[in-house]
GROMACS .gro file of C-alpha atoms in nm:
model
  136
    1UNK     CA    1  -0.968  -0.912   1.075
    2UNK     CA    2  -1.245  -1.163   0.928
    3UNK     CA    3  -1.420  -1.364   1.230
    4UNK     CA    4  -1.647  -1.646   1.151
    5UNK     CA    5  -1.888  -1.879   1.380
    6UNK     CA    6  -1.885  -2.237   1.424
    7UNK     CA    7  -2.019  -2.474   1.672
    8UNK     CA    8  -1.713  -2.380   1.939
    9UNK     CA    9  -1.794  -1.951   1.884
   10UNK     CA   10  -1.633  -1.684   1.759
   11UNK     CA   11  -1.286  -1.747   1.578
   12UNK     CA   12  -1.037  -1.568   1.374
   13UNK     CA   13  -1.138  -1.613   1.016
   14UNK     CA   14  -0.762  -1.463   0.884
   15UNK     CA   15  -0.364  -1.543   0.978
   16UNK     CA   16  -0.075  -1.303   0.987
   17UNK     CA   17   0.189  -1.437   0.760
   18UNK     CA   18   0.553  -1.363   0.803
   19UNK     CA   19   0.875  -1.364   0.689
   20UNK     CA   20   0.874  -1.768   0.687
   21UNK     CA   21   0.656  -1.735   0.412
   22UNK     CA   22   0.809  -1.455   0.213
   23UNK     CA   23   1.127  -1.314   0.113
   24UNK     CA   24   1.195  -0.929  -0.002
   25UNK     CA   25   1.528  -0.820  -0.004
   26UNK     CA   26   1.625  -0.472   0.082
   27UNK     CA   27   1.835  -0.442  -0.257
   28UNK     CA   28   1.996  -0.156  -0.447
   29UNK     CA   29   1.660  -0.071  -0.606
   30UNK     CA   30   1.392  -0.139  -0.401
   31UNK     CA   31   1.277  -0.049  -0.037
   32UNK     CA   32   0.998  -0.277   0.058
   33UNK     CA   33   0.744  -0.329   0.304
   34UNK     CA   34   0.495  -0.569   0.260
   35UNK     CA   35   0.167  -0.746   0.494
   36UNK     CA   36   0.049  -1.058   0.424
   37UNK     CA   37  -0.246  -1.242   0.565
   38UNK     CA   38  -0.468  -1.585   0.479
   39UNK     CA   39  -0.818  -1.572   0.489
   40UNK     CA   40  -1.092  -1.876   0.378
   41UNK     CA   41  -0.777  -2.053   0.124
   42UNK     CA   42  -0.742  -1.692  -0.039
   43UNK     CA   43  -0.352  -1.491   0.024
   44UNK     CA   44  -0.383  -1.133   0.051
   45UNK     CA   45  -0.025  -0.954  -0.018
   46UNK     CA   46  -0.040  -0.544   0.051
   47UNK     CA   47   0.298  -0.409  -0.090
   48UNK     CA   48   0.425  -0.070  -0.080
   49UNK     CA   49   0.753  -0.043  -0.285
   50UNK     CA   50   0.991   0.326  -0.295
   51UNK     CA   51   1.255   0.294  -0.550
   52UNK     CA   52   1.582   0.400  -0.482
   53UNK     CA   53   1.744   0.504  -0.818
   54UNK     CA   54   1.591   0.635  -1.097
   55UNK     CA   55   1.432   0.336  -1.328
   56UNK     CA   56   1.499   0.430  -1.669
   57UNK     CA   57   1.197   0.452  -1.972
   58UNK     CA   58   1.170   0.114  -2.103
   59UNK     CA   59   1.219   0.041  -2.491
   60UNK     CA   60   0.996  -0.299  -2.464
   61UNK     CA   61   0.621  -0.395  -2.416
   62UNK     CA   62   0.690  -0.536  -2.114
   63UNK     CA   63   0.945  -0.579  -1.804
   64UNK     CA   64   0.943  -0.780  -1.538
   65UNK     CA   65   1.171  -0.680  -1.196
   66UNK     CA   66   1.167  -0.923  -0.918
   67UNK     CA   67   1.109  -0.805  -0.634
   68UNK     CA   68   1.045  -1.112  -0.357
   69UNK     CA   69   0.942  -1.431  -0.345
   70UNK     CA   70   0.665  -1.676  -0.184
   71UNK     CA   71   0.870  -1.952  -0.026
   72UNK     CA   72   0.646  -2.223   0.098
   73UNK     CA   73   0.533  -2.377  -0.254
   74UNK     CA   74   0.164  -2.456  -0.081
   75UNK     CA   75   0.119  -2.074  -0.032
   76UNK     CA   76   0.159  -2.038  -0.430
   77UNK     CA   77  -0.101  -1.906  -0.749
   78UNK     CA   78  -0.175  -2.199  -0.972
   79UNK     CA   79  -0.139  -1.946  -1.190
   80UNK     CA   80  -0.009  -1.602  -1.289
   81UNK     CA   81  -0.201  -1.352  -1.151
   82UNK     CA   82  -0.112  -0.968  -1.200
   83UNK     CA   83  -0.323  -0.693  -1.020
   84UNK     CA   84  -0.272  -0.349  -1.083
   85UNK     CA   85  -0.103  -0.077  -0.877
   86UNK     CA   86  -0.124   0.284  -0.766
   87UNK     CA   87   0.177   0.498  -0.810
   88UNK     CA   88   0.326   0.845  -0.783
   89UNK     CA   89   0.676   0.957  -0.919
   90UNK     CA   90   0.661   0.816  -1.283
   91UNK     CA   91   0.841   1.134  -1.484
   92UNK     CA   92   0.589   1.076  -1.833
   93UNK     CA   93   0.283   1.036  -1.639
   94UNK     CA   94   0.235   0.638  -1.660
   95UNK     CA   95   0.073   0.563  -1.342
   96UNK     CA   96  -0.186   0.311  -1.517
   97UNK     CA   97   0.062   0.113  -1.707
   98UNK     CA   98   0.209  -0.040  -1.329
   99UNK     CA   99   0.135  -0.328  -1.168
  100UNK     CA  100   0.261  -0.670  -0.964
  101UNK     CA  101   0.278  -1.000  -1.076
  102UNK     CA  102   0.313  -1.309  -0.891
  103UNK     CA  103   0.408  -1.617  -1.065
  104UNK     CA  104   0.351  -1.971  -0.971
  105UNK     CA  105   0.737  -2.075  -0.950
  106UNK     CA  106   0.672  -1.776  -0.602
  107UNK     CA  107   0.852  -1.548  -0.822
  108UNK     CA  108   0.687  -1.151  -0.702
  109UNK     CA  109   0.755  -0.884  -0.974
  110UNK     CA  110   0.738  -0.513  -1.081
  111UNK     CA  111   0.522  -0.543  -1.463
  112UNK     CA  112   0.561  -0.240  -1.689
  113UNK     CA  113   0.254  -0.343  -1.947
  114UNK     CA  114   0.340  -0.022  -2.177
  115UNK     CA  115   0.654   0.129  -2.390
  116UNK     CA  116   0.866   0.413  -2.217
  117UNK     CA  117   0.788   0.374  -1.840
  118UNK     CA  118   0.994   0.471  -1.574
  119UNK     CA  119   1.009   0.571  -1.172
  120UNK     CA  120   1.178   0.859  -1.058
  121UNK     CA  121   1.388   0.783  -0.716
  122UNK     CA  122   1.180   0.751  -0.416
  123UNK     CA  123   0.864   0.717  -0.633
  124UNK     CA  124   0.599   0.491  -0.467
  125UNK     CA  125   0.450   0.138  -0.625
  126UNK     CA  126   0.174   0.038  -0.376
  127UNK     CA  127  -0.076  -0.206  -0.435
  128UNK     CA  128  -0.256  -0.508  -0.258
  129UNK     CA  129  -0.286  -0.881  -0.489
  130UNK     CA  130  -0.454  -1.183  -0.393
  131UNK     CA  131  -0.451  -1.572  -0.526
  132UNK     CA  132  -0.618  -1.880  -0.404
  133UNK     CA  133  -0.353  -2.121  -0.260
  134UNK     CA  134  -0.350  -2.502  -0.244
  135UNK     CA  135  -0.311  -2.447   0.142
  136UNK     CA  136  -0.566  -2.601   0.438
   0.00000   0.00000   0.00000
């Protein structure tokens, strides 16, 4: 990780966080695994995401699936902040139009940003997003 120097040496510049901090369910359409670590007042989320059943072409502009959740309210974006994703297993060829989204109510989501989108079963979201938090 990030190590920084102060007057008493070398220290850890980065936590681990854990599942006191978030929540991802293992539900009937998603199979997550996720690392999470703080660094200088900045939260670094890596997700990798498989879906389990086939998620069917969209007929809007965009959809929102939640997927988890930030639970401490501190370790929050002051704002919406959406970074986007790589992916493999869309059937039309989409990979672009896929990305996460975390909201400031904690709220972590699956954003579709174009018409007729979908994700075969056991195709693979992965992506890593970062927001500054009102942590110390």
């Amino acid at each position: 990780g990030v190590y920084i120097h102060d007057i008493a040496g070398w220290g850890r510049a980065s936590d681990t966080l854990g599942d006191d901090l978030f929540e991802f369910a293992n539900n009937t359409n998603w199979s997550s695994q996720y690392r999470a670590w703080l660094s200088a007042g900045t939260v670094f989320l890596s997700l990798r995401l498989v879906r389990k059943t086939n998620w069917p072409q969209q007929s809007i502009a965009m959809s929102l699936e939640k997927i988890g959740y930030v639970k401490v309210p501190a370790f929050r974006p002051t704002w919406s902040t959406h970074a986007p994703a790589f992916t493999w297993g869309t059937p039309n060829n989409k990979v672009n139009s896929i990305g996460l989204r975390v909201d400031q109510d904690g709220s972590i989501r699956v954003e579709t940003l174009e018409p007729n989108v979908g994700l075969n079963a056991n195709g693979v979201i992965a992506g890593t997003i970062t927001w500054p938090c009102e942590w110390n």
